[in-house]
PDB file of C-alpha atoms in Angstrom:
ATOM      1  CA  MET A 440      27.651  -2.662   0.209  1.00 47.00           C
ATOM      2  CA  THR A 441      24.743  -0.913   1.879  1.00 66.00           C
ATOM      3  CA  ASN A 442      21.193  -0.648   0.717  1.00 76.00           C
ATOM      4  CA  GLU A 443      20.009   2.607  -0.797  1.00 92.00           C
ATOM      5  CA  TRP A 444      16.625   4.224  -1.206  1.00 96.00           C
ATOM      6  CA  PHE A 445      15.068   4.562  -4.671  1.00 97.00           C
ATOM      7  CA  GLU A 446      11.985   6.555  -5.626  1.00 97.00           C
ATOM      8  CA  CYS A 447       9.940   4.557  -8.134  1.00 97.00           C
ATOM      9  CA  LYS A 448       6.900   5.783 -10.057  1.00 97.00           C
ATOM     10  CA  VAL A 449       4.197   3.614 -11.559  1.00 97.00           C
ATOM     11  CA  ARG A 450       1.479   4.564 -14.064  1.00 96.00           C
ATOM     12  CA  TYR A 451      -1.712   2.547 -14.334  1.00 94.00           C
ATOM     13  CA  ASP A 452      -5.491   2.744 -14.801  1.00 92.00           C
ATOM     14  CA  LYS A 453      -7.128   3.247 -11.404  1.00 90.00           C
ATOM     15  CA  THR A 454     -10.828   2.587 -10.870  1.00 87.00           C
ATOM     16  CA  LEU A 455     -12.388   5.570  -9.108  1.00 86.00           C
ATOM     17  CA  GLU A 456     -15.292   5.382  -6.631  1.00 89.00           C
ATOM     18  CA  THR A 457     -17.610   6.432  -9.476  1.00 91.00           C
ATOM     19  CA  GLY A 458     -16.524   3.395 -11.485  1.00 87.00           C
ATOM     20  CA  LEU A 459     -14.602   5.401 -14.059  1.00 91.00           C
ATOM     21  CA  LEU A 460     -11.036   4.530 -15.026  1.00 90.00           C
ATOM     22  CA  LYS A 461      -8.376   7.209 -14.659  1.00 92.00           C
ATOM     23  CA  LYS A 462      -4.678   7.051 -15.536  1.00 94.00           C
ATOM     24  CA  VAL A 463      -2.680   7.840 -12.393  1.00 95.00           C
ATOM     25  CA  THR A 464       1.001   8.009 -11.520  1.00 96.00           C
ATOM     26  CA  GLU A 465       2.010   7.139  -7.967  1.00 96.00           C
ATOM     27  CA  ALA A 466       5.382   7.365  -6.226  1.00 97.00           C
ATOM     28  CA  TYR A 467       6.857   4.790  -3.844  1.00 97.00           C
ATOM     29  CA  ILE A 468      10.184   4.336  -2.036  1.00 97.00           C
ATOM     30  CA  VAL A 469      12.052   1.034  -2.417  1.00 96.00           C
ATOM     31  CA  GLU A 470      15.108  -0.076  -0.463  1.00 95.00           C
ATOM     32  CA  ALA A 471      17.539  -1.963  -2.738  1.00 93.00           C
ATOM     33  CA  LEU A 472      21.187  -2.382  -3.700  1.00 91.00           C
ATOM     34  CA  SER A 473      20.882  -1.202  -7.318  1.00 93.00           C
ATOM     35  CA  PHE A 474      18.501   0.280  -9.893  1.00 95.00           C
ATOM     36  CA  THR A 475      17.923  -3.195 -11.345  1.00 94.00           C
ATOM     37  CA  GLU A 476      17.035  -4.709  -7.991  1.00 94.00           C
ATOM     38  CA  ALA A 477      14.832  -1.710  -7.148  1.00 95.00           C
ATOM     39  CA  GLU A 478      12.810  -2.182 -10.347  1.00 96.00           C
ATOM     40  CA  LYS A 479      12.487  -5.945  -9.811  1.00 95.00           C
ATOM     41  CA  ARG A 480      11.395  -5.570  -6.182  1.00 94.00           C
ATOM     42  CA  PHE A 481       9.034  -2.715  -7.039  1.00 95.00           C
ATOM     43  CA  ILE A 482       7.276  -4.779  -9.720  1.00 95.00           C
ATOM     44  CA  GLU A 483       6.983  -7.728  -7.305  1.00 94.00           C
ATOM     45  CA  GLU A 484       5.476  -5.475  -4.611  1.00 93.00           C
ATOM     46  CA  MET A 485       3.017  -3.731  -6.958  1.00 94.00           C
ATOM     47  CA  THR A 486       1.741  -6.748  -8.939  1.00 93.00           C
ATOM     48  CA  PRO A 487      -0.747  -7.973  -6.277  1.00 92.00           C
ATOM     49  CA  TYR A 488      -2.279  -4.489  -5.860  1.00 88.00           C
ATOM     50  CA  ILE A 489      -2.802  -3.439  -9.471  1.00 88.00           C
ATOM     51  CA  SER A 490      -5.185  -5.299 -11.765  1.00 82.00           C
ATOM     52  CA  GLY A 491      -4.319  -4.939 -15.415  1.00 84.00           C
ATOM     53  CA  GLU A 492      -1.234  -3.477 -16.969  1.00 90.00           C
ATOM     54  CA  PHE A 493       1.074  -0.973 -15.352  1.00 93.00           C
ATOM     55  CA  GLU A 494       4.297   0.741 -16.320  1.00 94.00           C
ATOM     56  CA  VAL A 495       7.262   1.726 -14.168  1.00 95.00           C
ATOM     57  CA  THR A 496       7.864   5.247 -15.487  1.00 95.00           C
ATOM     58  CA  ASP A 497      10.764   6.457 -13.325  1.00 96.00           C
ATOM     59  CA  ILE A 498      13.395   5.149 -10.943  1.00 97.00           C
ATOM     60  CA  ARG A 499      15.893   7.452  -9.272  1.00 97.00           C
ATOM     61  CA  LYS A 500      17.974   7.516  -6.148  1.00 96.00           C
ATOM     62  CA  ALA A 501      16.187   9.116  -3.243  1.00 95.00           C
ATOM     63  CA  ARG A 502      18.851  11.012  -1.354  1.00 93.00           C
ATOM     64  CA  LEU A 503      17.620  10.030   2.099  1.00 95.00           C
ATOM     65  CA  THR A 504      19.859   9.573   5.104  1.00 93.00           C
ATOM     66  CA  GLU A 505      17.150   8.381   7.484  1.00 93.00           C
ATOM     67  CA  LEU A 506      13.610   7.043   7.367  1.00 94.00           C
ATOM     68  CA  PHE A 507      11.274   7.236  10.382  1.00 95.00           C
ATOM     69  CA  GLU A 508       8.259   4.946  10.148  1.00 94.00           C
ATOM     70  CA  SER A 509       5.238   5.197  12.434  1.00 92.00           C
ATOM     71  CA  ILE A 510       3.481   2.379  14.287  1.00 90.00           C
ATOM     72  CA  ASP A 511       0.248   4.422  14.174  1.00 89.00           C
ATOM     73  CA  ASN A 512      -2.167   2.914  11.600  1.00 89.00           C
ATOM     74  CA  ASN A 513      -3.576   6.403  10.906  1.00 91.00           C
ATOM     75  CA  ALA A 514      -0.165   7.709   9.819  1.00 93.00           C
ATOM     76  CA  ASP A 515      -0.720   7.438   6.083  1.00 93.00           C
ATOM     77  CA  ARG A 516       1.319  10.395   4.819  1.00 96.00           C
ATOM     78  CA  TRP A 517       5.034  10.791   4.174  1.00 97.00           C
ATOM     79  CA  PHE A 518       6.867  14.028   4.884  1.00 97.00           C
ATOM     80  CA  LYS A 519      10.313  14.983   3.618  1.00 97.00           C
ATOM     81  CA  ALA A 520      12.311  16.765   6.298  1.00 97.00           C
ATOM     82  CA  LYS A 521      15.454  18.767   5.643  1.00 97.00           C
ATOM     83  CA  VAL A 522      17.604  18.732   8.773  1.00 96.00           C
ATOM     84  CA  ALA A 523      20.791  20.742   9.247  1.00 95.00           C
ATOM     85  CA  TYR A 524      23.505  19.465  11.562  1.00 92.00           C
ATOM     86  CA  VAL A 525      25.218  22.461  13.139  1.00 89.00           C
ATOM     87  CA  VAL A 526      28.961  22.334  13.884  1.00 86.00           C
ATOM     88  CA  LEU A 527      31.163  25.153  15.124  1.00 82.00           C
ATOM     89  CA  ASP A 528      34.413  25.493  13.160  1.00 80.00           C
ATOM     90  CA  GLU A 529      37.079  25.945  15.861  1.00 82.00           C
ATOM     91  CA  LYS A 530      39.518  27.791  13.579  1.00 84.00           C
ATOM     92  CA  THR A 531      37.164  30.419  12.176  1.00 84.00           C
ATOM     93  CA  GLY A 532      34.512  30.444  14.876  1.00 82.00           C
ATOM     94  CA  GLN A 533      31.884  30.152  12.142  1.00 87.00           C
ATOM     95  CA  GLU A 534      28.836  27.938  12.324  1.00 86.00           C
ATOM     96  CA  LYS A 535      28.890  25.238   9.645  1.00 88.00           C
ATOM     97  CA  ARG A 536      25.700  23.455   8.551  1.00 89.00           C
ATOM     98  CA  THR A 537      25.391  20.105   6.818  1.00 91.00           C
ATOM     99  CA  ASN A 538      21.948  19.434   5.353  1.00 94.00           C
ATOM    100  CA  GLN A 539      20.423  15.959   5.170  1.00 95.00           C
ATOM    101  CA  MET A 540      17.048  14.740   3.899  1.00 96.00           C
ATOM    102  CA  MET A 541      14.881  12.411   5.957  1.00 96.00           C
ATOM    103  CA  LEU A 542      11.492  10.800   5.370  1.00 97.00           C
ATOM    104  CA  VAL A 543       8.935  10.794   8.187  1.00 97.00           C
ATOM    105  CA  GLN A 544       5.631   8.899   8.267  1.00 96.00           C
ATOM    106  CA  ALA A 545       2.894  10.814  10.098  1.00 96.00           C
ATOM    107  CA  THR A 546      -0.786  11.754  10.142  1.00 96.00           C
ATOM    108  CA  ASP A 547      -0.224  15.508   9.656  1.00 95.00           C
ATOM    109  CA  PHE A 548       2.424  18.225   9.785  1.00 95.00           C
ATOM    110  CA  ARG A 549       2.455  18.547  13.598  1.00 95.00           C
ATOM    111  CA  ASP A 550       2.745  14.783  13.989  1.00 96.00           C
ATOM    112  CA  ALA A 551       5.651  14.804  11.505  1.00 96.00           C
ATOM    113  CA  VAL A 552       7.536  17.357  13.637  1.00 96.00           C
ATOM    114  CA  VAL A 553       6.923  15.273  16.781  1.00 95.00           C
ATOM    115  CA  ALA A 554       7.988  12.042  15.017  1.00 95.00           C
ATOM    116  CA  LEU A 555      11.144  13.705  13.689  1.00 96.00           C
ATOM    117  CA  ASP A 556      12.024  15.034  17.153  1.00 94.00           C
ATOM    118  CA  LYS A 557      11.458  11.574  18.615  1.00 94.00           C
ATOM    119  CA  GLY A 558      13.531   9.896  15.902  1.00 93.00           C
ATOM    120  CA  MET A 559      16.390  12.350  16.330  1.00 93.00           C
ATOM    121  CA  LYS A 560      16.436  12.005  20.127  1.00 92.00           C
ATOM    122  CA  GLY A 561      19.868  10.918  21.268  1.00 86.00           C
ATOM    123  CA  THR A 562      21.661  12.493  18.300  1.00 86.00           C
ATOM    124  CA  LEU A 563      25.104  13.556  19.466  1.00 83.00           C
ATOM    125  CA  GLY A 564      25.372  16.819  17.547  1.00 83.00           C
ATOM    126  CA  ASP A 565      23.189  19.904  17.383  1.00 88.00           C
ATOM    127  CA  TRP A 566      20.611  19.986  14.607  1.00 92.00           C
ATOM    128  CA  VAL A 567      17.730  22.144  13.411  1.00 93.00           C
ATOM    129  CA  ILE A 568      14.726  21.498  11.176  1.00 94.00           C
ATOM    130  CA  VAL A 569      15.154  23.541   8.002  1.00 95.00           C
ATOM    131  CA  SER A 570      11.913  22.430   6.328  1.00 96.00           C
ATOM    132  CA  ILE A 571       9.205  19.775   6.341  1.00 97.00           C
ATOM    133  CA  ALA A 572       6.875  19.186   3.403  1.00 97.00           C
ATOM    134  CA  GLU A 573       4.311  16.532   2.554  1.00 97.00           C
ATOM    135  CA  THR A 574       5.316  14.275  -0.344  1.00 97.00           C
ATOM    136  CA  PRO A 575       3.226  12.349  -2.897  1.00 96.00           C
ATOM    137  CA  ILE A 576       4.852   9.086  -1.743  1.00 97.00           C
ATOM    138  CA  MET A 577       2.243   6.384  -1.232  1.00 95.00           C
ATOM    139  CA  ASP A 578       4.282   3.738   0.623  1.00 95.00           C
ATOM    140  CA  VAL A 579       7.764   2.453   1.444  1.00 95.00           C
ATOM    141  CA  PHE A 580       8.988  -1.049   0.626  1.00 94.00           C
ATOM    142  CA  ARG A 581      11.865  -2.022   2.895  1.00 91.00           C
ATOM    143  CA  TYR A 582      14.406  -4.655   1.913  1.00 84.00           C
ATOM    144  CA  LYS A 583      13.419  -8.226   2.838  1.00 75.00           C
ATOM    145  CA  ALA A 584      16.122 -10.856   2.877  1.00 69.00           C
ATOM    146  CA  THR A 585      15.283 -13.955   0.842  1.00 66.00           C
ATOM    147  CA  GLU A 586      15.980 -17.375   2.239  1.00 54.00           C
TER     148      GLU A 586
END
C-alpha cells in the first residue's frame, strides 16, 4: 500500500500582533495511509504549535500525483499546478491529454514555474502547464517512519 496525501484543516484561536484573539482556519497537507492515520499524525504535528484548544474541521484526499519541495528557506508558499501529459493517439492521430495535479513550494509565481520545470526535468513524455495557482496551504507533513 502506498501513502496518499490528505488535506487537513484546523480551526483555533490565533493571537494577532495586536494581542487580539481571532478564530482562524488553516489548511495543511499530511502524507498518510488512511484518513485515521492522517488525523492522528496531523494532531501530533499541530499540538506543539497551537496553545489552547483546536479542532480538526476537515480531512479529505488531496488528489496530488507529485509534490516538489524547495530547499530555499524563503519559499513559504504552496502552488497547485495542473499539468497535462500530451500523448498522440496513433490510430486517430488526435492529441490526448491526461491532467494531473502537483504541489510546488516556491517564493512567488515565477519561482513556482521554475521549480515545476526543474522537478519535471527528465520526464519521458511531453507535458504542458495548464494552470498554476497559489493555495492557502500552510505546510506539508511528510510521512516519518516510527522505530
